[in-house]
PDB file of C-alpha atoms in Angstrom:
ATOM      1  CA  MET L   1      30.065  10.339  -2.685  1.00 38.00           C
ATOM      2  CA  LYS L   2      28.638   6.760  -3.705  1.00 48.00           C
ATOM      3  CA  PRO L   3      25.132   6.973  -5.429  1.00 47.00           C
ATOM      4  CA  GLU L   4      23.530   4.970  -2.549  1.00 48.00           C
ATOM      5  CA  ALA L   5      24.776   7.679  -0.101  1.00 48.00           C
ATOM      6  CA  ARG L   6      23.222  10.410  -2.116  1.00 52.00           C
ATOM      7  CA  LYS L   7      19.823   8.551  -2.468  1.00 64.00           C
ATOM      8  CA  LYS L   8      19.233   8.559   1.372  1.00 71.00           C
ATOM      9  CA  PRO L   9      19.023  12.083   1.859  1.00 76.00           C
ATOM     10  CA  LEU L  10      17.019  12.815  -1.215  1.00 85.00           C
ATOM     11  CA  LYS L  11      14.565  10.022  -0.013  1.00 91.00           C
ATOM     12  CA  SER L  12      14.353  11.438   3.356  1.00 92.00           C
ATOM     13  CA  SER L  13      13.616  14.871   2.265  1.00 94.00           C
ATOM     14  CA  LEU L  14      10.977  13.800  -0.176  1.00 95.00           C
ATOM     15  CA  ARG L  15       9.257  11.712   2.544  1.00 96.00           C
ATOM     16  CA  LYS L  16       9.201  14.807   4.712  1.00 96.00           C
ATOM     17  CA  LYS L  17       7.824  16.961   1.868  1.00 96.00           C
ATOM     18  CA  ILE L  18       5.226  14.586   0.572  1.00 97.00           C
ATOM     19  CA  ARG L  19       4.062  13.444   4.124  1.00 97.00           C
ATOM     20  CA  ALA L  20       3.544  17.150   5.007  1.00 97.00           C
ATOM     21  CA  LEU L  21       1.560  17.839   1.904  1.00 97.00           C
ATOM     22  CA  ARG L  22      -0.648  14.883   2.669  1.00 97.00           C
ATOM     23  CA  ARG L  23      -1.147  15.757   6.346  1.00 95.00           C
ATOM     24  CA  ASN L  24      -2.138  19.282   5.350  1.00 95.00           C
ATOM     25  CA  LEU L  25      -4.991  18.374   3.209  1.00 97.00           C
ATOM     26  CA  GLY L  26      -8.319  19.945   4.341  1.00 97.00           C
ATOM     27  CA  ALA L  27     -10.699  17.371   5.902  1.00 97.00           C
ATOM     28  CA  GLY L  28     -13.322  17.982   3.246  1.00 98.00           C
ATOM     29  CA  GLU L  29     -10.932  17.497   0.265  1.00 98.00           C
ATOM     30  CA  LYS L  30      -9.453  14.574   1.739  1.00 98.00           C
ATOM     31  CA  GLN L  31     -12.860  12.954   2.149  1.00 98.00           C
ATOM     32  CA  ALA L  32     -13.674  13.797  -1.294  1.00 98.00           C
ATOM     33  CA  MET L  33     -10.533  12.187  -2.673  1.00 98.00           C
ATOM     34  CA  ASP L  34     -11.016   9.195  -0.633  1.00 98.00           C
ATOM     35  CA  SER L  35     -14.678   8.813  -1.807  1.00 98.00           C
ATOM     36  CA  ALA L  36     -13.286   8.950  -5.345  1.00 98.00           C
ATOM     37  CA  ILE L  37     -10.644   6.393  -4.737  1.00 98.00           C
ATOM     38  CA  ASN L  38     -13.294   3.983  -3.084  1.00 98.00           C
ATOM     39  CA  ARG L  39     -15.648   4.339  -5.971  1.00 98.00           C
ATOM     40  CA  PHE L  40     -12.941   3.461  -8.537  1.00 98.00           C
ATOM     41  CA  LEU L  41     -11.870   0.458  -6.282  1.00 98.00           C
ATOM     42  CA  SER L  42     -15.295  -0.801  -5.653  1.00 96.00           C
ATOM     43  CA  SER L  43     -16.112  -0.681  -9.564  1.00 96.00           C
ATOM     44  CA  TYR L  44     -12.814  -2.855  -9.962  1.00 96.00           C
ATOM     45  CA  ILE L  45     -13.780  -5.176  -7.347  1.00 94.00           C
ATOM     46  CA  VAL L  46     -17.227  -5.774  -8.739  1.00 92.00           C
ATOM     47  CA  GLU L  47     -15.910  -6.235 -12.310  1.00 95.00           C
ATOM     48  CA  HIS L  48     -12.942  -8.462 -11.445  1.00 95.00           C
ATOM     49  CA  ARG L  49     -13.938 -10.130  -8.435  1.00 95.00           C
ATOM     50  CA  PRO L  50     -10.523 -11.206  -6.779  1.00 97.00           C
ATOM     51  CA  ARG L  51     -10.747 -13.908  -4.219  1.00 97.00           C
ATOM     52  CA  THR L  52      -8.199 -12.423  -1.756  1.00 98.00           C
ATOM     53  CA  VAL L  53      -7.375  -8.717  -1.413  1.00 98.00           C
ATOM     54  CA  ALA L  54      -4.494  -7.474   0.911  1.00 98.00           C
ATOM     55  CA  ALA L  55      -5.437  -3.872   2.112  1.00 98.00           C
ATOM     56  CA  PHE L  56      -4.059  -1.509   4.678  1.00 98.00           C
ATOM     57  CA  TRP L  57      -5.325   0.385   7.544  1.00 98.00           C
ATOM     58  CA  PRO L  58      -4.890   4.216   7.141  1.00 97.00           C
ATOM     59  CA  PHE L  59      -2.124   5.935   8.744  1.00 96.00           C
ATOM     60  CA  ASP L  60      -0.482   9.239   8.506  1.00 95.00           C
ATOM     61  CA  GLY L  61      -2.895  10.729   6.186  1.00 96.00           C
ATOM     62  CA  GLU L  62      -3.112   7.832   3.843  1.00 98.00           C
ATOM     63  CA  PRO L  63      -6.276   7.055   1.722  1.00 98.00           C
ATOM     64  CA  ASP L  64      -8.923   5.658   3.895  1.00 98.00           C
ATOM     65  CA  LEU L  65     -10.105   2.360   2.298  1.00 98.00           C
ATOM     66  CA  LEU L  66     -12.208   1.180   4.923  1.00 97.00           C
ATOM     67  CA  PRO L  67     -15.480   1.575   2.854  1.00 97.00           C
ATOM     68  CA  SER L  68     -13.962  -0.658   0.023  1.00 97.00           C
ATOM     69  CA  MET L  69     -12.880  -3.148   2.697  1.00 97.00           C
ATOM     70  CA  ASP L  70     -16.375  -3.399   4.012  1.00 96.00           C
ATOM     71  CA  LEU L  71     -17.633  -3.809   0.554  1.00 95.00           C
ATOM     72  CA  LEU L  72     -15.160  -6.822  -0.159  1.00 96.00           C
ATOM     73  CA  GLN L  73     -16.277  -8.525   3.014  1.00 94.00           C
ATOM     74  CA  ARG L  74     -19.920  -8.185   1.947  1.00 93.00           C
ATOM     75  CA  GLU L  75     -19.210  -9.477  -1.520  1.00 94.00           C
ATOM     76  CA  GLY L  76     -17.662 -12.659   0.186  1.00 95.00           C
ATOM     77  CA  ILE L  77     -14.005 -11.714  -1.000  1.00 97.00           C
ATOM     78  CA  GLN L  78     -11.570 -12.374   1.882  1.00 98.00           C
ATOM     79  CA  VAL L  79      -9.709  -9.320   3.106  1.00 98.00           C
ATOM     80  CA  ALA L  80      -5.986  -9.429   4.789  1.00 98.00           C
ATOM     81  CA  LEU L  81      -4.273  -6.821   6.605  1.00 98.00           C
ATOM     82  CA  PRO L  82      -0.492  -6.596   7.199  1.00 98.00           C
ATOM     83  CA  VAL L  83       1.053  -7.611  10.599  1.00 97.00           C
ATOM     84  CA  LEU L  84       4.506  -6.348  11.191  1.00 95.00           C
ATOM     85  CA  GLY L  85       7.219  -8.445  13.330  1.00 88.00           C
ATOM     86  CA  ILE L  86      10.782  -9.272  13.455  1.00 78.00           C
ATOM     87  CA  THR L  87      12.200 -12.528  11.795  1.00 76.00           C
ATOM     88  CA  SER L  88      15.813 -13.368  12.256  1.00 76.00           C
ATOM     89  CA  GLY L  89      16.627  -9.894  13.633  1.00 75.00           C
ATOM     90  CA  SER L  90      15.059  -8.278  10.448  1.00 77.00           C
ATOM     91  CA  PRO L  91      11.793  -6.623  10.003  1.00 79.00           C
ATOM     92  CA  SER L  92       9.112  -8.868   8.517  1.00 90.00           C
ATOM     93  CA  MET L  93       5.507  -8.665   7.424  1.00 95.00           C
ATOM     94  CA  THR L  94       2.793 -11.312   7.230  1.00 96.00           C
ATOM     95  CA  PHE L  95      -0.885 -10.940   6.635  1.00 98.00           C
ATOM     96  CA  ARG L  96      -3.977 -11.844   8.623  1.00 98.00           C
ATOM     97  CA  LYS L  97      -7.588 -12.220   7.692  1.00 98.00           C
ATOM     98  CA  TRP L  98      -9.700  -9.128   8.508  1.00 98.00           C
ATOM     99  CA  THR L  99     -13.320  -8.745   8.885  1.00 96.00           C
ATOM    100  CA  THR L 100     -15.452  -6.044  10.751  1.00 93.00           C
ATOM    101  CA  ALA L 101     -15.497  -8.443  13.746  1.00 94.00           C
ATOM    102  CA  THR L 102     -11.768  -8.958  13.895  1.00 96.00           C
ATOM    103  CA  ALA L 103     -10.043  -8.205  17.111  1.00 96.00           C
ATOM    104  CA  MET L 104      -7.308  -5.348  16.398  1.00 97.00           C
ATOM    105  CA  GLU L 105      -4.332  -4.096  18.434  1.00 96.00           C
ATOM    106  CA  GLU L 106      -1.974  -1.461  17.720  1.00 96.00           C
ATOM    107  CA  ASN L 107       1.621  -2.256  16.401  1.00 95.00           C
ATOM    108  CA  ARG L 108       4.688  -0.289  17.575  1.00 92.00           C
ATOM    109  CA  TYR L 109       3.803   2.541  15.029  1.00 93.00           C
ATOM    110  CA  GLY L 110       0.359   2.754  16.425  1.00 95.00           C
ATOM    111  CA  ILE L 111      -1.331   1.123  13.333  1.00 96.00           C
ATOM    112  CA  PRO L 112      -4.278  -1.500  14.014  1.00 97.00           C
ATOM    113  CA  GLU L 113      -3.416  -5.056  13.214  1.00 97.00           C
ATOM    114  CA  PRO L 114      -5.616  -8.251  13.364  1.00 97.00           C
ATOM    115  CA  SER L 115      -4.360  -9.857  16.538  1.00 91.00           C
ATOM    116  CA  GLU L 116      -5.676 -13.315  16.542  1.00 89.00           C
ATOM    117  CA  SER L 117      -7.160 -14.235  13.105  1.00 96.00           C
ATOM    118  CA  PRO L 118      -5.830 -16.801  10.676  1.00 97.00           C
ATOM    119  CA  GLU L 119      -2.724 -16.167   8.656  1.00 97.00           C
ATOM    120  CA  VAL L 120      -3.158 -15.457   4.943  1.00 98.00           C
ATOM    121  CA  LEU L 121      -0.266 -16.592   2.917  1.00 97.00           C
ATOM    122  CA  MET L 122       1.352 -14.324   0.167  1.00 95.00           C
ATOM    123  CA  ASN L 123       0.338 -16.915  -2.680  1.00 95.00           C
ATOM    124  CA  GLU L 124      -3.120 -16.605  -1.543  1.00 97.00           C
ATOM    125  CA  ILE L 125      -3.326 -13.038  -2.349  1.00 98.00           C
ATOM    126  CA  ASP L 126      -4.583 -12.054  -5.691  1.00 97.00           C
ATOM    127  CA  LEU L 127      -4.399  -8.272  -5.324  1.00 97.00           C
ATOM    128  CA  MET L 128      -2.373  -6.306  -3.002  1.00 98.00           C
ATOM    129  CA  LEU L 129      -3.161  -2.769  -2.254  1.00 98.00           C
ATOM    130  CA  LEU L 130       0.098  -0.849  -0.952  1.00 98.00           C
ATOM    131  CA  PRO L 131       0.297   2.323   1.032  1.00 98.00           C
ATOM    132  CA  LEU L 132       3.119   4.816  -0.165  1.00 98.00           C
ATOM    133  CA  VAL L 133       4.656   8.075   0.375  1.00 98.00           C
ATOM    134  CA  ALA L 134       5.293   8.857  -3.307  1.00 98.00           C
ATOM    135  CA  TRP L 135       5.121   7.404  -6.850  1.00 98.00           C
ATOM    136  CA  ASP L 136       6.324   7.797 -10.284  1.00 97.00           C
ATOM    137  CA  GLU L 137       4.909   6.664 -13.546  1.00 96.00           C
ATOM    138  CA  ASP L 138       7.622   3.883 -13.762  1.00 96.00           C
ATOM    139  CA  GLY L 139       6.010   2.054 -11.099  1.00 97.00           C
ATOM    140  CA  GLY L 140       8.577   3.286  -8.429  1.00 97.00           C
ATOM    141  CA  ARG L 141       7.202   3.443  -4.970  1.00 97.00           C
ATOM    142  CA  LEU L 142       8.780   5.347  -2.028  1.00 97.00           C
ATOM    143  CA  GLY L 143       7.394   3.919   1.361  1.00 95.00           C
ATOM    144  CA  MET L 144       8.138   4.863   4.767  1.00 92.00           C
ATOM    145  CA  GLY L 145      11.551   3.569   4.735  1.00 85.00           C
ATOM    146  CA  ALA L 146      11.559   0.207   6.777  1.00 85.00           C
ATOM    147  CA  GLY L 147      11.143  -1.967   3.573  1.00 89.00           C
ATOM    148  CA  PHE L 148       8.516  -4.162   4.912  1.00 94.00           C
ATOM    149  CA  TYR L 149       6.715  -4.504   1.528  1.00 95.00           C
ATOM    150  CA  ASP L 150       9.815  -4.826  -0.548  1.00 93.00           C
ATOM    151  CA  ARG L 151      10.973  -7.770   1.681  1.00 92.00           C
ATOM    152  CA  ALA L 152       7.806  -9.394   1.864  1.00 94.00           C
ATOM    153  CA  LEU L 153       7.300  -9.052  -2.047  1.00 95.00           C
ATOM    154  CA  GLN L 154      11.118 -10.159  -3.099  1.00 93.00           C
ATOM    155  CA  PRO L 155      10.038 -13.539  -4.212  1.00 93.00           C
ATOM    156  CA  TYR L 156       7.223 -12.100  -6.251  1.00 93.00           C
ATOM    157  CA  GLY L 157       8.984  -9.044  -7.920  1.00 88.00           C
ATOM    158  CA  GLN L 158       8.877 -10.502 -11.335  1.00 89.00           C
ATOM    159  CA  SER L 159       5.340 -12.094 -10.936  1.00 90.00           C
ATOM    160  CA  ALA L 160       1.995 -10.677 -12.100  1.00 91.00           C
ATOM    161  CA  CYS L 161       0.666 -12.034  -8.841  1.00 95.00           C
ATOM    162  CA  PRO L 162      -0.265 -10.591  -6.443  1.00 97.00           C
ATOM    163  CA  LEU L 163      -1.283  -7.656  -8.725  1.00 98.00           C
ATOM    164  CA  ARG L 164       0.491  -4.712  -6.844  1.00 98.00           C
ATOM    165  CA  ILE L 165      -1.581  -1.490  -6.808  1.00 98.00           C
ATOM    166  CA  GLY L 166      -0.310   1.472  -5.021  1.00 98.00           C
ATOM    167  CA  VAL L 167      -2.965   3.753  -3.579  1.00 98.00           C
ATOM    168  CA  ALA L 168      -2.071   7.267  -3.051  1.00 98.00           C
ATOM    169  CA  TYR L 169      -3.165  10.962  -4.020  1.00 98.00           C
ATOM    170  CA  GLN L 170      -2.018  12.861  -7.081  1.00 98.00           C
ATOM    171  CA  LEU L 171      -0.160  15.131  -5.020  1.00 98.00           C
ATOM    172  CA  GLN L 172       2.092  12.219  -4.166  1.00 98.00           C
ATOM    173  CA  LYS L 173       3.251  11.625  -7.795  1.00 98.00           C
ATOM    174  CA  VAL L 174       6.828  12.803  -8.563  1.00 97.00           C
ATOM    175  CA  PRO L 175       8.696  13.004 -11.933  1.00 95.00           C
ATOM    176  CA  GLN L 176      11.071  10.217 -10.844  1.00 94.00           C
ATOM    177  CA  LEU L 177      12.060   8.316  -7.745  1.00 94.00           C
ATOM    178  CA  PRO L 178      15.612   7.227  -6.774  1.00 87.00           C
ATOM    179  CA  ALA L 179      15.608   3.411  -7.598  1.00 81.00           C
ATOM    180  CA  GLU L 180      17.270   0.565  -5.669  1.00 84.00           C
ATOM    181  CA  PRO L 181      18.039  -2.967  -6.916  1.00 83.00           C
ATOM    182  CA  TRP L 182      15.662  -4.209  -4.218  1.00 84.00           C
ATOM    183  CA  ASP L 183      12.923  -2.075  -4.899  1.00 90.00           C
ATOM    184  CA  ILE L 184       9.719  -3.812  -5.965  1.00 94.00           C
ATOM    185  CA  ARG L 185       7.696  -1.845  -8.675  1.00 96.00           C
ATOM    186  CA  LEU L 186       3.919  -1.345  -8.872  1.00 98.00           C
ATOM    187  CA  HIS L 187       1.766  -2.819 -11.580  1.00 98.00           C
ATOM    188  CA  MET L 188      -0.792   0.084 -11.179  1.00 98.00           C
ATOM    189  CA  VAL L 189      -1.484   3.106  -9.051  1.00 98.00           C
ATOM    190  CA  LEU L 190      -5.019   4.192  -7.915  1.00 98.00           C
ATOM    191  CA  SER L 191      -5.480   7.678  -6.949  1.00 98.00           C
ATOM    192  CA  GLU L 192      -8.590  10.090  -6.771  1.00 98.00           C
ATOM    193  CA  SER L 193      -8.036  10.607 -10.612  1.00 98.00           C
ATOM    194  CA  GLY L 194      -8.526   6.973 -11.439  1.00 98.00           C
ATOM    195  CA  TRP L 195      -6.231   4.204 -12.597  1.00 98.00           C
ATOM    196  CA  PHE L 196      -2.758   4.467 -14.093  1.00 98.00           C
ATOM    197  CA  THR L 197      -0.946   1.433 -15.413  1.00 97.00           C
ATOM    198  CA  CYS L 198       2.699   1.247 -14.858  1.00 97.00           C
ATOM    199  CA  PRO L 199       5.125  -0.147 -17.586  1.00 91.00           C
ATOM    200  CA  VAL L 200       6.433  -3.139 -15.344  1.00 70.00           C
TER     201      VAL L 200
END
């Protein structure tokens, strides 16, 4: 069996396991971890003052970054959210500006997206907060499997900008993830325990 063929069931079973662990968090426990993540992120924002930050709307038990998104907006920092689509028959992802007044509509996965706001180009984004299912200390990121972020970030895989920060819980950390040539690695990971810098 080819290595690629072995990786698929490994990734599938890992996704199932970690997503179940995340969804089974108690409401109080999750709220406490989300609060810690937002505190760390808020401090980073105030210290480093990026011009444009790409964030994500919480889905499937992911950390809720809405408090930090609100802070970004109040600090005059542009916030962008992903918008999923199809380009030349393949899944694609662009970004649109978000504010608390932005009209939102759900995509095919049930995730709210900005529906009419201006597009934010990738080269305008200083810092990108990425959702994930699992992560490792080498900067490996396991997503939901559609490859939206990996495709969008391919031209920037060897670049320090946008700064790629995975946002997750410690329970999503694994010893080592199966790697593919097209996987885009993270520069940092933010969890309820704080910041981890990856050796990218």
